[in-house]
CSV table of C-alpha atoms and ligand atoms in Angstrom, one decimal:
chain,number,residue,atom,x,y,z
A,30,MET,CA,100.2,388.6,131.8
A,31,THR,CA,99.2,385.3,130.4
A,32,ILE,CA,95.9,383.8,131.3
A,33,PRO,CA,96.4,380.0,131.3
A,34,PHE,CA,93.6,377.7,130.1
A,35,ASN,CA,93.8,375.7,133.4
A,36,ARG,CA,95.7,376.1,136.6
A,37,PRO,CA,95.5,373.1,139.0
A,38,TYR,CA,94.0,374.4,142.3
A,39,MET,CA,95.4,373.3,145.6
A,40,VAL,CA,93.1,373.7,148.6
A,41,GLY,CA,96.0,373.8,151.1
A,42,LYS,CA,96.0,370.5,153.1
A,43,GLU,CA,97.2,368.2,150.3
A,44,LEU,CA,100.8,368.0,151.4
A,45,ASP,CA,99.9,367.7,155.1
A,46,TYR,CA,97.8,364.7,154.4
A,47,ILE,CA,100.6,363.2,152.2
A,48,ILE,CA,103.0,363.6,155.2
A,49,GLN,CA,100.4,361.9,157.5
A,50,ALA,CA,100.1,359.0,155.0
A,51,LYS,CA,103.9,358.7,154.9
A,52,GLN,CA,104.2,358.8,158.7
A,53,GLY,CA,101.6,356.0,158.9
A,54,ASN,CA,103.9,353.9,156.8
A,55,MET,CA,101.1,352.9,154.4
A,56,LEU,CA,102.1,353.9,150.9
A,57,ALA,CA,100.4,351.2,148.9
A,58,GLY,CA,96.7,351.5,148.0
A,59,ASP,CA,93.6,351.0,150.2
A,60,GLY,CA,94.9,352.7,153.3
A,61,PRO,CA,93.0,355.0,155.6
A,62,PHE,CA,92.9,357.9,153.1
A,63,THR,CA,91.6,355.7,150.3
A,64,LYS,CA,88.9,354.5,152.8
A,65,ARG,CA,87.9,358.1,153.6
A,66,CYS,CA,87.6,358.9,149.9
A,67,HIS,CA,85.5,355.8,149.3
A,68,GLN,CA,83.2,356.7,152.1
A,69,TRP,CA,82.9,360.3,150.8
A,70,ILE,CA,81.9,359.2,147.3
A,71,GLU,CA,79.4,356.6,148.7
A,72,THR,CA,77.8,359.2,151.0
A,73,ASN,CA,77.7,362.0,148.4
A,74,THR,CA,76.6,360.0,145.4
A,75,SER,CA,74.6,357.2,147.0
A,76,CYS,CA,76.4,354.6,144.9
A,77,ALA,CA,76.5,351.1,146.4
A,78,LYS,CA,80.3,350.9,146.3
A,79,ALA,CA,83.0,353.4,145.3
A,80,LEU,CA,86.5,352.3,144.4
A,81,LEU,CA,89.4,354.7,143.7
A,82,THR,CA,91.4,353.9,140.5
A,83,HIS,CA,94.5,355.5,139.1
A,84,SER,CA,92.4,357.2,136.4
A,85,CYS,CA,88.9,357.5,134.9
A,86,THR,CA,90.4,355.5,132.0
A,87,ALA,CA,91.1,352.7,134.5
A,88,ALA,CA,87.6,352.9,135.9
A,89,LEU,CA,86.1,352.6,132.4
A,90,GLU,CA,88.4,349.6,131.7
A,91,MET,CA,87.1,348.0,134.9
A,92,ALA,CA,83.5,348.6,133.8
A,93,ALA,CA,84.3,346.8,130.4
A,94,LEU,CA,85.6,343.8,132.4
A,95,LEU,CA,82.6,343.8,134.7
A,96,LEU,CA,80.3,343.8,131.8
A,97,ASP,CA,82.1,340.8,130.3
A,98,ILE,CA,82.6,342.6,126.9
A,99,LYS,CA,83.5,340.0,124.3
A,100,PRO,CA,84.9,340.5,120.8
A,101,GLY,CA,82.1,341.8,118.5
A,102,ASP,CA,79.9,343.2,121.3
A,103,GLU,CA,78.7,346.7,120.4
A,104,ILE,CA,78.7,349.6,122.7
A,105,ILE,CA,76.7,352.7,121.9
A,106,MET,CA,78.5,356.0,122.7
A,107,PRO,CA,79.0,359.5,121.3
A,108,SER,CA,81.9,360.2,118.9
A,109,PHE,CA,82.2,363.6,120.6
A,110,THR,CA,84.2,362.4,123.6
A,111,PHE,CA,87.6,361.6,124.9
A,112,VAL,CA,89.4,358.5,123.5
A,113,SER,CA,89.2,356.6,126.8
A,114,THR,CA,85.5,356.2,126.5
A,115,ALA,CA,86.1,354.0,123.4
A,116,ASN,CA,89.5,352.5,124.2
A,117,ALA,CA,88.2,350.8,127.4
A,118,PHE,CA,85.8,348.7,125.3
A,119,VAL,CA,88.0,348.2,122.3
A,120,LEU,CA,90.6,346.7,124.6
A,121,ARG,CA,88.1,343.8,125.2
A,122,GLY,CA,87.3,343.5,121.5
A,123,GLY,CA,84.2,345.6,121.7
A,124,VAL,CA,83.0,347.7,118.8
A,125,PRO,CA,82.1,351.3,119.5
A,126,VAL,CA,78.9,352.4,117.7
A,127,PHE,CA,79.1,356.1,117.4
A,128,VAL,CA,75.8,358.0,117.7
A,129,ASP,CA,75.3,361.7,117.1
A,130,ILE,CA,75.0,364.3,119.9
A,131,ARG,CA,72.2,366.8,120.6
A,132,GLU,CA,72.6,370.3,119.2
A,133,ASP,CA,72.0,371.9,122.7
A,134,THR,CA,74.0,370.0,125.3
A,135,LEU,CA,76.4,368.2,123.0
A,136,ASN,CA,75.5,365.0,124.8
A,137,LEU,CA,74.6,361.7,123.3
A,138,ASP,CA,71.2,362.2,121.5
A,139,GLU,CA,68.9,359.9,123.3
A,140,ARG,CA,66.4,360.0,120.5
A,141,LEU,CA,68.9,358.3,118.1
A,142,ILE,CA,69.9,355.4,120.4
A,143,GLU,CA,67.2,352.9,119.7
A,144,ALA,CA,67.8,352.9,116.0
A,145,ALA,CA,71.4,352.0,116.6
A,146,ILE,CA,70.6,348.9,118.7
A,147,THR,CA,71.4,345.5,117.1
A,148,THR,CA,71.4,342.0,118.4
A,149,ARG,CA,75.1,342.5,119.3
A,150,THR,CA,74.5,345.7,121.4
A,151,LYS,CA,75.6,345.2,125.0
A,152,ALA,CA,75.8,348.6,126.6
A,153,ILE,CA,75.2,352.4,126.3
A,154,VAL,CA,77.9,354.8,127.5
A,155,PRO,CA,76.5,358.3,128.0
A,156,VAL,CA,79.2,360.9,128.5
A,157,HIS,CA,78.1,363.9,130.6
A,158,TYR,CA,79.8,366.6,128.6
A,159,ALA,CA,81.0,369.7,130.6
A,160,GLY,CA,79.4,368.2,133.7
A,161,VAL,CA,75.9,368.6,132.3
A,162,ALA,CA,73.8,365.4,132.5
A,163,CYS,CA,72.6,363.4,129.5
A,164,GLU,CA,68.9,362.7,129.4
A,165,MET,CA,69.2,359.8,131.8
A,166,ASP,CA,65.5,358.9,132.3
A,167,THR,CA,65.1,358.2,128.6
A,168,ILE,CA,68.5,356.4,128.4
A,169,MET,CA,67.7,354.1,131.4
A,170,ASP,CA,64.3,353.4,130.0
A,171,ILE,CA,65.8,352.3,126.7
A,172,ALA,CA,68.4,350.2,128.5
A,173,VAL,CA,65.8,348.4,130.6
A,174,ARG,CA,63.5,347.7,127.6
A,175,HIS,CA,66.4,346.3,125.5
A,176,GLY,CA,68.3,344.5,128.3
A,177,LEU,CA,71.4,346.7,127.9
A,178,ARG,CA,73.8,347.9,130.6
A,179,VAL,CA,74.7,351.5,131.1
A,180,VAL,CA,78.2,352.9,132.0
A,181,GLU,CA,78.2,356.6,132.7
A,182,ASP,CA,81.4,358.4,131.7
A,183,ALA,CA,81.1,361.0,134.4
A,184,ALA,CA,84.8,362.0,134.1
A,185,GLN,CA,83.7,365.7,134.1
A,186,GLY,CA,80.6,365.2,136.3
A,187,VAL,CA,81.9,365.1,139.9
A,188,MET,CA,79.4,367.1,142.0
A,189,SER,CA,76.9,367.4,139.2
A,190,LYS,CA,73.3,366.1,139.4
A,191,TYR,CA,70.4,365.0,137.2
A,192,LYS,CA,67.0,365.4,138.8
A,193,GLY,CA,68.8,365.4,142.2
A,194,LYS,CA,70.8,362.2,141.5
A,195,ALA,CA,74.6,362.4,141.4
A,196,LEU,CA,76.1,361.7,138.0
A,197,GLY,CA,77.8,358.3,138.0
A,198,SER,CA,75.2,356.9,140.3
A,199,ILE,CA,72.4,356.3,137.8
A,200,GLY,CA,73.6,353.6,135.4
A,201,ASP,CA,75.1,350.2,136.3
A,202,PHE,CA,78.5,351.8,136.7
A,203,GLY,CA,79.9,355.3,136.7
A,204,ALA,CA,83.4,356.6,136.2
A,205,PHE,CA,84.9,359.8,137.7
A,206,SER,CA,88.2,361.5,136.8
A,207,PHE,CA,90.4,363.4,139.2
A,208,HIS,CA,92.9,364.4,136.5
A,209,GLU,CA,94.5,367.8,137.1
A,210,THR,CA,92.3,369.2,134.3
A,211,LYS,CA,89.1,368.3,136.1
A,212,ASN,CA,87.4,370.0,139.1
A,213,VAL,CA,88.5,367.9,142.0
A,214,ILE,CA,92.0,366.6,141.4
A,215,SER,CA,94.8,364.3,142.5
A,216,GLY,CA,97.1,364.8,139.5
A,217,GLU,CA,96.1,361.5,137.9
A,218,GLY,CA,93.2,359.7,139.5
A,219,GLY,CA,89.7,358.4,139.2
A,220,ALA,CA,87.0,356.2,140.7
A,221,LEU,CA,84.6,353.5,139.7
A,222,LEU,CA,81.0,353.8,141.1
A,223,VAL,CA,79.3,350.5,141.4
A,224,ASN,CA,75.5,351.0,141.7
A,225,ASP,CA,74.4,347.4,141.9
A,226,LYS,CA,75.6,346.0,145.3
A,227,SER,CA,75.9,342.5,143.8
A,228,ALA,CA,78.7,343.6,141.5
A,229,ALA,CA,80.7,345.1,144.3
A,230,LEU,CA,82.8,342.1,145.3
A,231,ARG,CA,83.7,341.3,141.7
A,232,ALA,CA,84.7,344.9,141.1
A,233,GLU,CA,87.1,344.7,144.1
A,234,ILE,CA,88.6,341.5,142.7
A,235,ILE,CA,89.1,342.9,139.2
A,236,ARG,CA,90.8,346.0,140.8
A,237,GLU,CA,93.2,343.9,142.9
A,238,LYS,CA,94.8,341.9,140.1
A,239,GLY,CA,92.0,339.4,139.9
A,240,THR,CA,92.4,338.3,143.5
A,241,ASP,CA,90.2,338.4,146.6
A,242,ARG,CA,92.9,340.4,148.5
A,243,SER,CA,90.3,342.9,149.8
A,244,ARG,CA,88.3,340.2,151.4
A,245,PHE,CA,91.6,338.8,152.9
A,246,PHE,CA,92.4,342.2,154.5
A,247,ARG,CA,88.9,342.3,155.9
A,248,GLY,CA,89.4,338.9,157.5
A,249,GLU,CA,86.7,337.3,155.4
A,250,VAL,CA,89.0,334.6,153.9
A,251,ASP,CA,92.2,333.2,155.4
A,252,LYS,CA,94.3,333.5,152.2
A,253,TYR,CA,93.9,335.3,148.9
A,254,THR,CA,94.0,333.6,145.5
A,255,TRP,CA,93.6,334.3,141.9
A,256,GLN,CA,89.9,334.4,141.2
A,257,GLU,CA,89.5,335.8,137.7
A,258,VAL,CA,91.1,338.1,135.1
A,259,GLY,CA,92.0,341.5,136.5
A,260,SER,CA,94.7,344.1,136.8
A,261,SER,CA,96.1,346.7,139.2
A,262,PHE,CA,93.7,349.6,139.0
A,263,LEU,CA,94.2,351.1,142.5
A,264,PRO,CA,96.1,354.3,143.2
A,265,GLY,CA,98.8,354.6,146.0
A,266,GLU,CA,97.9,356.1,149.3
A,267,LEU,CA,99.8,359.4,148.7
A,268,ILE,CA,97.4,360.1,145.8
A,269,ALA,CA,94.4,359.3,148.0
A,270,ALA,CA,95.8,361.6,150.7
A,271,PHE,CA,96.0,364.4,148.1
A,272,LEU,CA,92.5,363.6,146.9
A,273,TRP,CA,91.0,363.6,150.4
A,274,ALA,CA,92.1,367.2,150.9
A,275,GLN,CA,90.3,368.1,147.7
A,276,LEU,CA,87.1,366.1,148.4
A,277,GLU,CA,86.8,367.9,151.8
A,278,GLU,CA,86.7,371.2,149.8
A,279,SER,CA,84.6,370.0,146.9
A,280,GLU,CA,81.6,372.2,147.7
A,281,THR,CA,83.8,375.3,147.8
A,282,ILE,CA,85.6,374.3,144.6
A,283,THR,CA,82.3,373.9,142.8
A,284,ALA,CA,80.8,377.1,144.2
A,285,ARG,CA,83.8,379.1,143.0
A,286,ARG,CA,83.8,377.6,139.6
A,287,LEU,CA,80.0,378.2,139.3
A,288,HIS,CA,80.7,381.9,140.1
A,289,SER,CA,83.2,382.2,137.3
A,290,TRP,CA,80.8,380.3,134.9
A,291,GLU,CA,78.0,382.7,135.7
A,292,HIS,CA,80.3,385.7,135.2
A,293,TYR,CA,81.2,384.5,131.7
A,294,HIS,CA,77.6,383.7,131.0
A,295,ALA,CA,76.4,387.2,131.8
A,296,ALA,CA,79.3,388.9,130.0
A,297,LEU,CA,78.8,386.9,126.8
A,298,ALA,CA,75.0,387.4,126.6
A,299,SER,CA,75.3,390.4,124.3
A,300,LEU,CA,77.6,388.5,121.8
A,301,GLU,CA,75.0,385.8,121.7
A,302,SER,CA,72.3,388.4,120.9
A,303,LYS,CA,74.5,389.8,118.1
A,304,GLY,CA,74.6,386.3,116.6
A,305,VAL,CA,78.3,385.9,117.0
A,306,LEU,CA,78.2,382.8,119.2
A,307,ARG,CA,76.0,380.5,121.2
A,308,ARG,CA,76.4,380.0,124.9
A,309,PRO,CA,76.2,376.6,126.7
A,310,VAL,CA,72.7,375.3,127.4
A,311,VAL,CA,71.9,373.7,130.8
A,312,PRO,CA,68.5,371.9,130.8
A,313,ASP,CA,66.3,372.3,133.9
A,314,ALA,CA,66.9,368.7,135.1
A,315,CYS,CA,70.6,369.3,135.3
A,316,GLN,CA,72.6,370.8,138.2
A,317,HIS,CA,76.0,371.3,136.7
A,318,ASN,CA,79.5,371.7,138.3
A,319,ALA,CA,80.9,374.4,136.0
A,320,HIS,CA,83.5,372.0,134.7
A,321,MET,CA,83.9,374.0,131.5
A,322,TYR,CA,82.9,377.2,129.9
A,323,TYR,CA,82.7,376.9,126.1
A,324,VAL,CA,81.1,378.9,123.3
A,325,LEU,CA,80.0,377.8,119.8
A,326,LEU,CA,81.0,380.3,117.2
A,327,ALA,CA,78.5,381.2,114.6
A,328,PRO,CA,79.0,379.7,111.1
A,329,GLY,CA,81.3,382.0,109.1
A,330,ILE,CA,83.5,383.0,112.0
A,331,ASN,CA,86.9,381.5,111.6
A,332,ARG,CA,87.9,379.6,114.8
A,333,GLN,CA,91.5,379.4,113.9
A,334,GLN,CA,91.6,383.3,113.7
A,335,VAL,CA,89.8,383.7,117.0
A,336,LEU,CA,92.1,381.3,118.8
A,337,ALA,CA,95.2,383.0,117.2
A,338,GLU,CA,93.9,386.4,118.3
A,339,LEU,CA,93.4,385.2,121.9
A,340,LYS,CA,96.8,383.7,121.9
A,341,ARG,CA,98.4,386.9,120.6
A,342,ASN,CA,96.8,388.5,123.6
A,343,GLN,CA,98.2,385.9,125.9
A,344,ILE,CA,95.0,384.1,126.5
A,345,ASN,CA,95.2,380.3,126.2
A,346,SER,CA,92.0,378.9,124.8
A,347,VAL,CA,91.5,375.5,123.3
A,348,PHE,CA,89.1,373.4,121.3
A,349,HIS,CA,88.1,369.7,121.4
A,350,TYR,CA,87.2,367.0,120.6
A,351,VAL,CA,88.4,365.8,117.3
A,352,PRO,CA,85.5,363.3,116.7
A,353,LEU,CA,86.4,359.7,117.3
A,354,HIS,CA,84.4,358.2,114.3
A,355,SER,CA,86.6,359.9,111.7
A,356,SER,CA,89.9,359.4,113.6
A,357,PRO,CA,92.3,356.6,112.4
A,358,ALA,CA,91.5,354.3,115.3
A,359,GLY,CA,87.8,355.1,115.2
A,360,LEU,CA,87.6,354.1,111.6
A,361,ARG,CA,89.5,350.9,112.3
A,362,TYR,CA,87.7,349.8,115.5
A,363,GLY,CA,84.3,351.4,115.5
A,364,ARG,CA,81.5,352.4,113.2
A,365,ALA,CA,79.3,355.5,112.9
A,366,HIS,CA,75.5,355.2,113.1
A,367,GLY,CA,74.2,357.6,110.5
A,368,GLU,CA,75.6,361.0,109.6
A,369,LEU,CA,76.7,362.5,113.0
A,370,ASN,CA,76.1,366.0,111.6
A,371,TRP,CA,76.0,367.8,115.0
A,372,THR,CA,79.2,366.0,116.1
A,373,VAL,CA,81.0,367.3,113.1
A,374,THR,CA,79.6,370.9,113.1
A,375,GLN,CA,79.6,371.5,116.8
A,376,SER,CA,83.1,370.2,117.3
A,377,GLU,CA,84.4,372.6,114.6
A,378,ARG,CA,82.7,375.6,116.2
A,379,LEU,CA,83.6,375.0,119.8
A,380,VAL,CA,86.0,377.2,121.8
A,381,ARG,CA,86.8,376.5,125.5
A,382,LEU,CA,87.6,379.6,127.6
A,383,PRO,CA,90.1,379.6,130.5
A,384,MET,CA,88.4,378.2,133.6
A,385,PHE,CA,89.9,377.4,137.0
A,386,VAL,CA,89.6,378.2,140.6
A,387,GLY,CA,91.4,381.5,141.1
A,388,LEU,CA,90.5,383.0,137.7
A,389,GLU,CA,89.7,386.6,138.4
A,390,GLU,CA,86.7,388.5,137.1
A,391,SER,CA,89.1,391.1,135.6
A,392,GLN,CA,90.8,388.3,133.7
A,393,GLN,CA,87.4,387.0,132.5
A,394,ASP,CA,86.5,390.5,131.3
A,395,ARG,CA,89.7,390.7,129.4
A,396,VAL,CA,88.9,387.3,127.7
A,397,VAL,CA,85.4,388.6,126.8
A,398,ASP,CA,86.8,391.9,125.4
A,399,ILE,CA,89.4,390.2,123.2
A,400,PHE,CA,86.7,387.7,122.1
A,401,ALA,CA,84.4,390.5,121.1
A,402,ARG,CA,87.1,392.2,119.1
A,403,ALA,CA,88.2,389.0,117.5
A,404,THR,CA,84.7,388.2,116.3
A,405,SER,CA,83.6,391.7,115.2
B,501,LIG,C1,89.1,363.4,131.3
B,501,LIG,C2,88.2,362.4,130.6
B,501,LIG,C3,88.5,361.0,130.6
B,501,LIG,C4,89.8,360.4,131.1
B,501,LIG,O1,90.1,360.7,132.4
B,501,LIG,P1,91.5,360.2,133.0
B,501,LIG,O2,91.3,360.3,134.5
B,501,LIG,O3,92.5,361.2,132.5
B,501,LIG,O4,91.7,358.8,132.6
B,501,LIG,C5,87.5,360.2,130.1
B,501,LIG,N1,86.4,360.6,129.6
B,501,LIG,C6,86.1,362.0,129.5
B,501,LIG,C7,84.8,362.4,128.9
B,501,LIG,C8,87.0,362.9,130.0
B,501,LIG,O5,86.7,364.2,130.0
């Protein structure tokens, strides 16, 4: 019996809500289900304005437009992240400046940010890896002192908190992902969190092809016109209907994932004591969402062999990320600040274990057993 790496979890009401949306004859975006999702995000994160997008990638692209990124502007971000973090800014001519990660959380190392700031620096993009928050107090303090903007890539951080604040609600903008590999899903999907009320109207315009159509639908203007450069970033109503079912159950989803996370954590403690691997670190300030369970193999343990052994036993495990700074596009469009030693070493040691709602403890125990054998 194969244990998949991920299995998208359906809460049960997704298709009912899709049928409701269809019966309401509102299939384009910004219908009743989209409004409910917006309301939910605003209430649960305390952001000033939430806007569904068709992906987290789209939300990051909106943030780059909202920040008026111009060719040559520098954006500080980790190299240990998904490509969308960088692409969104490169599309506007921005230059990603890759800064190393912390050894413990694998998040952007806040102690290295200031040395990477130049006269061209425009923004900092912290990525909350595995739904564990970056050191946001320090990052916001640096941003304020240097007049920089902050975009949180909270793709993995739905339902996570930093000192009681929802991830995505702390910087100027935050970006969520509802991709099927994340915790709360709609197949493809995302949201932009706008934390400064004064940017809300512009965000709506950019999301609606650069028009003030949203104001027109609210009856605030009598026709809608082209206001500025934008694109179509909103999802259709069927996606929002699916997402609404998931948001309603987001507490349960998170609790069940946390249960599996804790089970791995306890079961892998002895392998950590033996020096075979290092388990994830969650600082006290962070309330995480169990997006991921990863381990870092000790130096000298061959990851290729471990992954092959898991695969031979029908367990699908994966690694990531291939660091951006040394990738073909990263070399062309960005630059590394310093050596990025932890980015290189940690990304080569990392193994992600199967994690999804419905993963059974007996399956987790099998994963840990095979893991113990493969590393002994
Ligand atoms: C998943 C992910 C994204 C992209 O999300 P999409 O919704 O697929 O566009 C961006 N950044 C990070 C860190 C991610 O994990």
